[in-house]
PDB file of C-alpha atoms and ligand atoms in Angstrom:
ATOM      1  CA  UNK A  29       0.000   0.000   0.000  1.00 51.00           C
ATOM      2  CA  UNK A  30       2.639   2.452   0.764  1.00 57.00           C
ATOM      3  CA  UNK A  31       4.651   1.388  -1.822  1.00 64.00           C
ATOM      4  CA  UNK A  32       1.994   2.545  -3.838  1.00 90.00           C
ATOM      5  CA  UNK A  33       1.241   5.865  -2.872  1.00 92.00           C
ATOM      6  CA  UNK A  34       4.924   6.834  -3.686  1.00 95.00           C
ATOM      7  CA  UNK A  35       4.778   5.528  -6.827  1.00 96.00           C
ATOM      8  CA  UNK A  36       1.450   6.935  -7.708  1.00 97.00           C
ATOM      9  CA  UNK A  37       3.014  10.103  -6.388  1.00 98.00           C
ATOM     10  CA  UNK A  38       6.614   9.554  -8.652  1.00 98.00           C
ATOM     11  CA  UNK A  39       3.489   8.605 -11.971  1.00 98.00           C
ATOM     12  CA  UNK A  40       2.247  12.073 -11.285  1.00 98.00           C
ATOM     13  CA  UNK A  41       5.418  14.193 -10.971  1.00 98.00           C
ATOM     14  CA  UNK A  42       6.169  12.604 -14.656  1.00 98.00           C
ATOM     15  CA  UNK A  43       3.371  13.683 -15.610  1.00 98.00           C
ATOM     16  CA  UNK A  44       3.633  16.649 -14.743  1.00 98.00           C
ATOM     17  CA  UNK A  45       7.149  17.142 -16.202  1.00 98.00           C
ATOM     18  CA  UNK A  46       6.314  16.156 -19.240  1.00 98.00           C
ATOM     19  CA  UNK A  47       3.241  18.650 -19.548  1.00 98.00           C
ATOM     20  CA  UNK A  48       5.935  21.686 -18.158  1.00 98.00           C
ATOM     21  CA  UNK A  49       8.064  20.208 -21.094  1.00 98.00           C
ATOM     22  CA  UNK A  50       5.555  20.057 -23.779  1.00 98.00           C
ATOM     23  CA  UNK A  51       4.190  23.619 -23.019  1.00 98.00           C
ATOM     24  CA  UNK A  52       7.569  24.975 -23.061  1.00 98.00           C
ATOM     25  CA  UNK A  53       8.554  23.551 -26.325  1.00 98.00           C
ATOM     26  CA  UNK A  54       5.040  24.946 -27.611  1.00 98.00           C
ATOM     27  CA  UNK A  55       5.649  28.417 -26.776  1.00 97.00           C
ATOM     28  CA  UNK A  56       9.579  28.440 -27.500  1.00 98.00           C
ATOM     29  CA  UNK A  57      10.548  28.342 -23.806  1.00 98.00           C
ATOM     30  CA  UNK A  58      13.375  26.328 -22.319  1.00 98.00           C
ATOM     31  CA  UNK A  59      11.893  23.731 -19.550  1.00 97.00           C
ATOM     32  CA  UNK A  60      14.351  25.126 -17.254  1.00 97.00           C
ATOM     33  CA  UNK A  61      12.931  28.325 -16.966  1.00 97.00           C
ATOM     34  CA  UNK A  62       9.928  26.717 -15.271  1.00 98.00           C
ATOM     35  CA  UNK A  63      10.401  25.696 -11.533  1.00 98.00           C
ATOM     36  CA  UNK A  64       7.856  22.782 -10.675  1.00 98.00           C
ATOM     37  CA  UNK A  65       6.681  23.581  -6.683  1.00 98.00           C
ATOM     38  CA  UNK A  66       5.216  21.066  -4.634  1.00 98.00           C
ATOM     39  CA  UNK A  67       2.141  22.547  -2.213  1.00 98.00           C
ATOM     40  CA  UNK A  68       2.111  20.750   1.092  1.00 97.00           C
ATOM     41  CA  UNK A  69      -0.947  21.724   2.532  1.00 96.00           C
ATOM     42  CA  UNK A  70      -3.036  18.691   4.496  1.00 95.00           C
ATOM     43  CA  UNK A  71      -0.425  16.406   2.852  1.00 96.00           C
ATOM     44  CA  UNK A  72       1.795  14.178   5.215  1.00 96.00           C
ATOM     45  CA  UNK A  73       5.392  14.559   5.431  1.00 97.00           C
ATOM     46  CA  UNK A  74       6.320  11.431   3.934  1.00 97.00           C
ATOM     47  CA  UNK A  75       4.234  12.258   0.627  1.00 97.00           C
ATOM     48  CA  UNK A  76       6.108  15.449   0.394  1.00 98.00           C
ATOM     49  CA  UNK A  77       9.841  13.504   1.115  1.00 98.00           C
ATOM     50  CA  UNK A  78       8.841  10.999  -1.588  1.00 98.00           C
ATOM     51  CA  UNK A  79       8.453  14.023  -3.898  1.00 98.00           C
ATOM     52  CA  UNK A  80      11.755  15.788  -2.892  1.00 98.00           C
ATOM     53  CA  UNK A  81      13.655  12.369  -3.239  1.00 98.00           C
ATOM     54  CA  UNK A  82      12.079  12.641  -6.811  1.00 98.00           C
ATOM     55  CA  UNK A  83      13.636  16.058  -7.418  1.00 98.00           C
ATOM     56  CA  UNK A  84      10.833  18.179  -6.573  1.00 98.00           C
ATOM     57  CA  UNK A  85      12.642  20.606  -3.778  1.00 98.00           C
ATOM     58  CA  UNK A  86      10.732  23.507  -4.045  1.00 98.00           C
ATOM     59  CA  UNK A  87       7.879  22.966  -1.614  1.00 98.00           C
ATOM     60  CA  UNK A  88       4.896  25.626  -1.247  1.00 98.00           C
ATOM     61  CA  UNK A  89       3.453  26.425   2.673  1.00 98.00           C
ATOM     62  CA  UNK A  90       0.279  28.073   2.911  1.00 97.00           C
ATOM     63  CA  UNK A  91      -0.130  28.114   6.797  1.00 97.00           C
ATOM     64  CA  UNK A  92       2.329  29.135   9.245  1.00 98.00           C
ATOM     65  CA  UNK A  93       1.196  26.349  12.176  1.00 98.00           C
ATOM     66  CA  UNK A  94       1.163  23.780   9.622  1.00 97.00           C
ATOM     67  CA  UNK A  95       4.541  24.577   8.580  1.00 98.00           C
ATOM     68  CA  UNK A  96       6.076  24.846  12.034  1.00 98.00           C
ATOM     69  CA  UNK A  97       4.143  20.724  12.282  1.00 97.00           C
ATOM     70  CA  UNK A  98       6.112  19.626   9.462  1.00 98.00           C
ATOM     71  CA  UNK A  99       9.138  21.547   9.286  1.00 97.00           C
ATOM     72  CA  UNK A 100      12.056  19.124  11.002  1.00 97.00           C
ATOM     73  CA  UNK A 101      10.454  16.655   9.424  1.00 98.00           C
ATOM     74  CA  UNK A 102      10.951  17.653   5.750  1.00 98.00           C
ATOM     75  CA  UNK A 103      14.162  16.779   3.716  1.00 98.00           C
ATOM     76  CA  UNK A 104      17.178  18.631   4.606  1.00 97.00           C
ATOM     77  CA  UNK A 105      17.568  19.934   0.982  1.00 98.00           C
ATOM     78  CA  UNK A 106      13.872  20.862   0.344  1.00 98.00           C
ATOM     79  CA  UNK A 107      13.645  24.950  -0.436  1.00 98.00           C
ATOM     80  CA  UNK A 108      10.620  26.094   1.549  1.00 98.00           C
ATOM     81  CA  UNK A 109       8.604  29.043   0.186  1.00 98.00           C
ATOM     82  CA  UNK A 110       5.640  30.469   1.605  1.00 98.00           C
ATOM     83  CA  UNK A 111       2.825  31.231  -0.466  1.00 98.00           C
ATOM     84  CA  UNK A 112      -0.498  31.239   1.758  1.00 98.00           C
ATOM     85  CA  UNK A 113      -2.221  34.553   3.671  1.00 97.00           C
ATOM     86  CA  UNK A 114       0.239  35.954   6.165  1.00 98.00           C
ATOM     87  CA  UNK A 115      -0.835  37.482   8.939  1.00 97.00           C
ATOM     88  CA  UNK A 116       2.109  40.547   9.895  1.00 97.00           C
ATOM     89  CA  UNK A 117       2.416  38.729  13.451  1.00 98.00           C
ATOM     90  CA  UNK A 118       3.584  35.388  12.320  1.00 98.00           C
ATOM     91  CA  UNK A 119       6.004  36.523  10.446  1.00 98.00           C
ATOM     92  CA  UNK A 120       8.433  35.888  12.830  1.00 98.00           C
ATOM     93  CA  UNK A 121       7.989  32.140  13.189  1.00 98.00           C
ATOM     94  CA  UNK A 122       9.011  32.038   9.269  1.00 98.00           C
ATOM     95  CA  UNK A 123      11.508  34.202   8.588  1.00 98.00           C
ATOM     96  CA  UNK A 124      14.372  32.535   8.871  1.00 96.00           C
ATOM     97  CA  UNK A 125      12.824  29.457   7.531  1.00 97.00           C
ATOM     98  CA  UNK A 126      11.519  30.298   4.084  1.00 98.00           C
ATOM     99  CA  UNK A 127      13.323  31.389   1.160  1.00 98.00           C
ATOM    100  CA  UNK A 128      10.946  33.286  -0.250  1.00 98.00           C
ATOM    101  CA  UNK A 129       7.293  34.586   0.505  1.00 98.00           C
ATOM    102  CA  UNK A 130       4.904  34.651  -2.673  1.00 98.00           C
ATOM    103  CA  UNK A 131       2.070  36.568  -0.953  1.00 98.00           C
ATOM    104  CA  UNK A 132       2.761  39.985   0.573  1.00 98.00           C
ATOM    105  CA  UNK A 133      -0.434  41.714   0.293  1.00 98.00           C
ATOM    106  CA  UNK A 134       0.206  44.822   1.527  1.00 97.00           C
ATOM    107  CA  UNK A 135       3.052  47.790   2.473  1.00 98.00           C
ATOM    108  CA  UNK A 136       1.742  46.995   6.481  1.00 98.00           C
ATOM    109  CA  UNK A 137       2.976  43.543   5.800  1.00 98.00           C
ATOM    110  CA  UNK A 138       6.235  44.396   3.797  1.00 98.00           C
ATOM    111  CA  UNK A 139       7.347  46.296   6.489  1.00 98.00           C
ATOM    112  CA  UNK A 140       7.149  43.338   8.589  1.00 98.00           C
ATOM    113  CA  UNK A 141       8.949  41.316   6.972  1.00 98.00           C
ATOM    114  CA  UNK A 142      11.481  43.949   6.338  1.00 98.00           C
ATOM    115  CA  UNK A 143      12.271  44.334   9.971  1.00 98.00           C
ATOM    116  CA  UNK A 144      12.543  40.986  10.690  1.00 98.00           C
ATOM    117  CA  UNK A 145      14.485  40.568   8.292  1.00 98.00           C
ATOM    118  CA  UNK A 146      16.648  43.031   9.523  1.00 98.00           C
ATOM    119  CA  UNK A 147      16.716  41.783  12.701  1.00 97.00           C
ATOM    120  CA  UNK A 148      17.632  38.477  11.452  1.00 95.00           C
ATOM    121  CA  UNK A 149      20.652  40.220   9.770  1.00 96.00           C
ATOM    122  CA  UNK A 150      19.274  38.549   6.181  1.00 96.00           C
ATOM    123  CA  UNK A 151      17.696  40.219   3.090  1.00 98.00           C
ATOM    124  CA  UNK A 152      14.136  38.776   2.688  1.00 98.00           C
ATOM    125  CA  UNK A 153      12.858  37.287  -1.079  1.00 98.00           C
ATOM    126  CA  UNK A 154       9.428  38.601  -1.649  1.00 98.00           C
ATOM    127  CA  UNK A 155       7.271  38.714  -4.538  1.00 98.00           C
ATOM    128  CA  UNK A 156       4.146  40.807  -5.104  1.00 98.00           C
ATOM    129  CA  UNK A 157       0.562  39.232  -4.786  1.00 98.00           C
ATOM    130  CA  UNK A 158      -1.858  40.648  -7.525  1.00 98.00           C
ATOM    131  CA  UNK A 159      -5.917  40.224  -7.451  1.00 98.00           C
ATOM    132  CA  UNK A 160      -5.839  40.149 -10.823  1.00 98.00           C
ATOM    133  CA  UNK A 161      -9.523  39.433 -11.265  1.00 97.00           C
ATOM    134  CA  UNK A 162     -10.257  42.191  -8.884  1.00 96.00           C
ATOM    135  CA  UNK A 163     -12.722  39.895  -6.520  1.00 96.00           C
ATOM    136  CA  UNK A 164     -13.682  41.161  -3.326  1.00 94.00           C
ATOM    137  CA  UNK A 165     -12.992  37.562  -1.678  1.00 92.00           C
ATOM    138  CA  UNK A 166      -9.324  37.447  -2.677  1.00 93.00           C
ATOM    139  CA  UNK A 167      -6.560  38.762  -1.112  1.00 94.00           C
ATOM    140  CA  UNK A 168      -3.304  40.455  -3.236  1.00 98.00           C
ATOM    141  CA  UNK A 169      -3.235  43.632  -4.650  1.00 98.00           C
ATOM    142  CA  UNK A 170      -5.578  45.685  -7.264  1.00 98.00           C
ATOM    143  CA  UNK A 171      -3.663  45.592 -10.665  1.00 98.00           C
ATOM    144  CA  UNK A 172      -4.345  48.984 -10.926  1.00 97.00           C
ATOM    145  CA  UNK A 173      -1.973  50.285  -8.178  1.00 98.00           C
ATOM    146  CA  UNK A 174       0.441  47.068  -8.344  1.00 98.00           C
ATOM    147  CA  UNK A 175       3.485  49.349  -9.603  1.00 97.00           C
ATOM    148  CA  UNK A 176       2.408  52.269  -7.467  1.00 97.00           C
ATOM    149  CA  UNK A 177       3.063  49.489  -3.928  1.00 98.00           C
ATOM    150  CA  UNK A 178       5.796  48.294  -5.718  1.00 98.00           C
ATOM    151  CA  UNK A 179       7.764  51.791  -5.725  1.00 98.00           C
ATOM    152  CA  UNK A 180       6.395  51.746  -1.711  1.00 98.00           C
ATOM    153  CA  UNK A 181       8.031  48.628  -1.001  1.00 98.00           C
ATOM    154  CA  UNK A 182      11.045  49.009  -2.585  1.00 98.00           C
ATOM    155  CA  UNK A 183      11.889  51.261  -0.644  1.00 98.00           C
ATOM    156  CA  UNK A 184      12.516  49.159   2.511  1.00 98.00           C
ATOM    157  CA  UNK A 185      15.346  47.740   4.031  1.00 98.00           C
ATOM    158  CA  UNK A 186      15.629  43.915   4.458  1.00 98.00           C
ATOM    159  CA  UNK A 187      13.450  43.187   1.440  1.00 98.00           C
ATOM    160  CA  UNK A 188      14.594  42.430  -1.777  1.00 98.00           C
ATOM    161  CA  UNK A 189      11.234  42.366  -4.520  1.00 98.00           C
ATOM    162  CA  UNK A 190      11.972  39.207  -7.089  1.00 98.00           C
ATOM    163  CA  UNK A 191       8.669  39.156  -8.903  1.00 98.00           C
ATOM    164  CA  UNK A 192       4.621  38.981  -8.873  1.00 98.00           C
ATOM    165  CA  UNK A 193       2.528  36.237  -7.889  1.00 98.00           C
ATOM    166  CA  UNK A 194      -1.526  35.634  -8.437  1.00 98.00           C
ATOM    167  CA  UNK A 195      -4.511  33.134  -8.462  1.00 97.00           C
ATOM    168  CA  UNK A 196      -6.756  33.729 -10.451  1.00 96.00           C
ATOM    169  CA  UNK A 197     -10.536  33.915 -10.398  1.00 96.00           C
ATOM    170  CA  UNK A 198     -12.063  30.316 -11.019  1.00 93.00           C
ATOM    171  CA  UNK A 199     -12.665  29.953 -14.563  1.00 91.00           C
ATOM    172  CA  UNK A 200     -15.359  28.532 -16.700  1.00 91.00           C
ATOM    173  CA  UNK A 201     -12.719  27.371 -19.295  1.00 94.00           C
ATOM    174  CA  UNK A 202      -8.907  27.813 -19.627  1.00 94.00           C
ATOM    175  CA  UNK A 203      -9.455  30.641 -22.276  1.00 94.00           C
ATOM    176  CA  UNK A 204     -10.572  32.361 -19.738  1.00 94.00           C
ATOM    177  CA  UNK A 205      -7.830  31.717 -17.504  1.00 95.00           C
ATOM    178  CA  UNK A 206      -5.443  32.361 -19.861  1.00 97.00           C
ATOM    179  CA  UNK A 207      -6.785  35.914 -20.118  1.00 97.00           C
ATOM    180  CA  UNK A 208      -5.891  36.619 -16.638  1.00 98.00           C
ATOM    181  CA  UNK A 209      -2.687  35.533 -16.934  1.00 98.00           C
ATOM    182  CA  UNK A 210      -1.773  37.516 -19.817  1.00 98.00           C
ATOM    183  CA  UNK A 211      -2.632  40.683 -18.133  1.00 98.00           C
ATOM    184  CA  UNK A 212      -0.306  39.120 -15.447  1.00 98.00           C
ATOM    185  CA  UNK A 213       2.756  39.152 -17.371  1.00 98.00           C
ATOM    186  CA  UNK A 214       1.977  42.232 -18.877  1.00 98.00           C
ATOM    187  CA  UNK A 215       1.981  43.562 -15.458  1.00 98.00           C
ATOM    188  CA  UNK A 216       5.448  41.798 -14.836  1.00 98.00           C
ATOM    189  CA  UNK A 217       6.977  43.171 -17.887  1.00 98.00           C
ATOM    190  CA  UNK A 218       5.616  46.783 -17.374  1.00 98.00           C
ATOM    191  CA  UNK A 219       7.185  46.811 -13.900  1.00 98.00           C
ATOM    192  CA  UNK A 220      10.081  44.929 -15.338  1.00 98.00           C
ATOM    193  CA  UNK A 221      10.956  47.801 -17.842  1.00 97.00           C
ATOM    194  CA  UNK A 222      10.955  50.652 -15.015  1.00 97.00           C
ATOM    195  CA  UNK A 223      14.026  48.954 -13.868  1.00 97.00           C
ATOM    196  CA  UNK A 224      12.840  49.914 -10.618  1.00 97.00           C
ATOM    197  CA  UNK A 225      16.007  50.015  -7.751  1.00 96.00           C
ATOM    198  CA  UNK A 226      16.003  46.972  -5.441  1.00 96.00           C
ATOM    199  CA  UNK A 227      13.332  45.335  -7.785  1.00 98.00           C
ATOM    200  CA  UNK A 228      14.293  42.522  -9.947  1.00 95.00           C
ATOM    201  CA  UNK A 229      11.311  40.952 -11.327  1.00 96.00           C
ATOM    202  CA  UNK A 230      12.494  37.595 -12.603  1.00 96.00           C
ATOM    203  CA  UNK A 231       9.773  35.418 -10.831  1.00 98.00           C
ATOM    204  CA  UNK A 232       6.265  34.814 -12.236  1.00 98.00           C
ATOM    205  CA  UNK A 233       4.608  32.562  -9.565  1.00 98.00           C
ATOM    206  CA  UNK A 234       1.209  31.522 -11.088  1.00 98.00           C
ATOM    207  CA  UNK A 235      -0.426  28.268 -12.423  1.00 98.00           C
ATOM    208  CA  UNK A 236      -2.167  25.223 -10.024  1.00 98.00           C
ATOM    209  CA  UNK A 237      -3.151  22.044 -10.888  1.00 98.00           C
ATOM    210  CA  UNK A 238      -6.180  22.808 -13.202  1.00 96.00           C
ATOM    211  CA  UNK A 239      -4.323  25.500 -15.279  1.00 97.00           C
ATOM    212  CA  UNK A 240      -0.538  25.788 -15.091  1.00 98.00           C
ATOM    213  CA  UNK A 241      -0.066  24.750 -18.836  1.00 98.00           C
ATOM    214  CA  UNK A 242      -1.848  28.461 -19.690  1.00 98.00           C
ATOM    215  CA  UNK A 243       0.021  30.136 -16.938  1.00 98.00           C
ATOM    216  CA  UNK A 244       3.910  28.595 -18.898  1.00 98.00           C
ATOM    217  CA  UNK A 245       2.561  29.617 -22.052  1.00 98.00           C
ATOM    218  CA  UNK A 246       1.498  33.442 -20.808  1.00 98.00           C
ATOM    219  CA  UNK A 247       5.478  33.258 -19.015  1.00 98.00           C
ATOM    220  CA  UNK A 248       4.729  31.793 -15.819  1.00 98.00           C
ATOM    221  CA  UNK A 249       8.161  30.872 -13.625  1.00 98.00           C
ATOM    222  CA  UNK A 250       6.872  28.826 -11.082  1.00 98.00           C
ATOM    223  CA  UNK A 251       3.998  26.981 -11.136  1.00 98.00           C
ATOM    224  CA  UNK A 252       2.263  25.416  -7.627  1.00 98.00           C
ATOM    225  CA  UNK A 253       0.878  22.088  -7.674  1.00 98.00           C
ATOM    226  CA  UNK A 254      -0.797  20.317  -5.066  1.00 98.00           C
ATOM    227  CA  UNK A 255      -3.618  17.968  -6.145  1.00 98.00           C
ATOM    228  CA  UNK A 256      -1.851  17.096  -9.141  1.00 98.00           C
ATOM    229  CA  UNK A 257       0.876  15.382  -7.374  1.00 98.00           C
ATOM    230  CA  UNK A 258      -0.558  14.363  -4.089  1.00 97.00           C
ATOM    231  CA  UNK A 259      -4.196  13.743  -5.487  1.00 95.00           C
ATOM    232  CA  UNK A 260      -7.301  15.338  -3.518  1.00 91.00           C
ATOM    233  CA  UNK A 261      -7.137  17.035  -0.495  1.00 88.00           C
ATOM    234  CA  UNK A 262      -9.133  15.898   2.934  1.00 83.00           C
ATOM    235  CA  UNK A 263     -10.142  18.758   4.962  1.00 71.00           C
ATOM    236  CA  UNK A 264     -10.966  17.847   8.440  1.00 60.00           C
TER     237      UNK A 264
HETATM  238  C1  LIG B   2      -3.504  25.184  -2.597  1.00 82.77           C
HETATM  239  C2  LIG B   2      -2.729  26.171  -3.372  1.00 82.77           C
HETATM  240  C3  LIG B   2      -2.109  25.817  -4.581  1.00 82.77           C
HETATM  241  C4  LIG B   2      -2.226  24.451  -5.191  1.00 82.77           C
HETATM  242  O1  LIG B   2      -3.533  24.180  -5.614  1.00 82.77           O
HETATM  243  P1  LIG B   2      -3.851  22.836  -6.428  1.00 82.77           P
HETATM  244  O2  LIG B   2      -5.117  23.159  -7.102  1.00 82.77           O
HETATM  245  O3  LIG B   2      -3.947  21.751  -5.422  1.00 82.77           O
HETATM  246  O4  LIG B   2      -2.721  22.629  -7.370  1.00 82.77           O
HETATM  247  C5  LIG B   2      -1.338  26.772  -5.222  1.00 82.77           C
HETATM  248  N1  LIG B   2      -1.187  28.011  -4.713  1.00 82.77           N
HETATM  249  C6  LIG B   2      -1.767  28.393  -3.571  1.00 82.77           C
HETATM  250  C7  LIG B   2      -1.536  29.765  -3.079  1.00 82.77           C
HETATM  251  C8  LIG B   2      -2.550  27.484  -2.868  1.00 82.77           C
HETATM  252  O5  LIG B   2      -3.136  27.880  -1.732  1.00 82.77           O
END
């Protein structure tokens, strides 16, 4: 039985190589421009060592407590990233554990994370999380002032800004999808082209299981996959 679930596990990150690969090659992309993350969340730490044994070392934390469960457990050469709603007074539980947080929402937060930074005497990864559907429900920030909060945050000590970061609204087909995350990278390369100081905007973070093919072909960098490697989630 367990012998199973880590090859059904090994089946899927195959899979999902070769889909990376083949939507690459279809756009003219090299493969290794696309970073395949593993999300963790409600999956056990053996599931998530069977996919860093595989190769898959970049692993995606979307709540702090849940992180700080499975931490010392995970493989020593696993990259942890946080990319799940961040409250500014947890941020020191993860500082010094993640290499980079996907989801700062807002300049309250940044600052956070600045300091600790600081404090920590490191230079804290961030990239910049866009509502690019504009829903009410979602957190990240308005498109519309995106470059505006990026000039903000730059501005801080102990952050360093690598790049933007969204989910989309849920779509009724990938066409639609795909729409959002064209006006994603031409967010990226807008802000890219200011050359803004401290801002290096080489990290696209956008694409889950049901539409990361769209996000590589619209210039995604990363793309965050839970269910397709770990199969359904169990909420209890
Ligand atoms: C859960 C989650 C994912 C992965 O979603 P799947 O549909 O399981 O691939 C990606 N990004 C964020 C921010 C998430 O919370």
């Amino acid at each position: 039985m367990k012998e199973s679930r880590s090859e059904k596990i090994k089946y899927n990150i195959d899979k999902a190589r070769e889909n990376i690969e083949e939507a690459c090659l279809s756009c003219g992309r090299s493969p290794e421009e696309v970073t395949l993350m593993a999300v963790t969340k409600t999956m056990p730490v053996e599931d998530i060592n069977v996919a860093c044994g595989y190769g898959v070392l970049t692993l995606g934390e979307n709540r702090v407590q849940e992180m700080l469960s499975k931490y010392e457990g995970y493989d020593k050469n696993a990259d942890i990233q946080f990319i799940g709603a961040l409250q500014s007074n947890k941020v020191k539980y993860i500082i010094d554990k993640v290499s980079l947080i996907h989801s700062v929402d807002s300049l309250k937060l940044a600052e956070e994370i600045g300091k600790r930074a600081v404090n920590a005497g490191k230079i804290a990864d961030i990239l910049i999380e866009v509502n690019i559907g504009g829903e009410a429900s979602k957190s990240g920030i308005a498109p519309e002032i995106v470059c505006e909060k990026v000039y903000e945050i730059s501005e801080l000590k102990g952050i360093k800004i690598k790049g933007l970061m969204t989910i989309p609204p849920i779509c009724e087909n990938l066409r639609e999808s795909s729409k959002f995350f064209e006006n994603m990278r031409r967010l990226f390369v807008d802000i890219r082209d200011k050359k803004i100081d401290n801002v290096s905007m080489d990290i696209l973070s956008m694409g889950m299981s049901g539409d990361y093919v769209e996000a590589i072909k619209q210039g995604s960098t990363v793309v965050r996959l839970g269910r397709a490697l770990f199969g359904e989630r169990k909420y209890i």
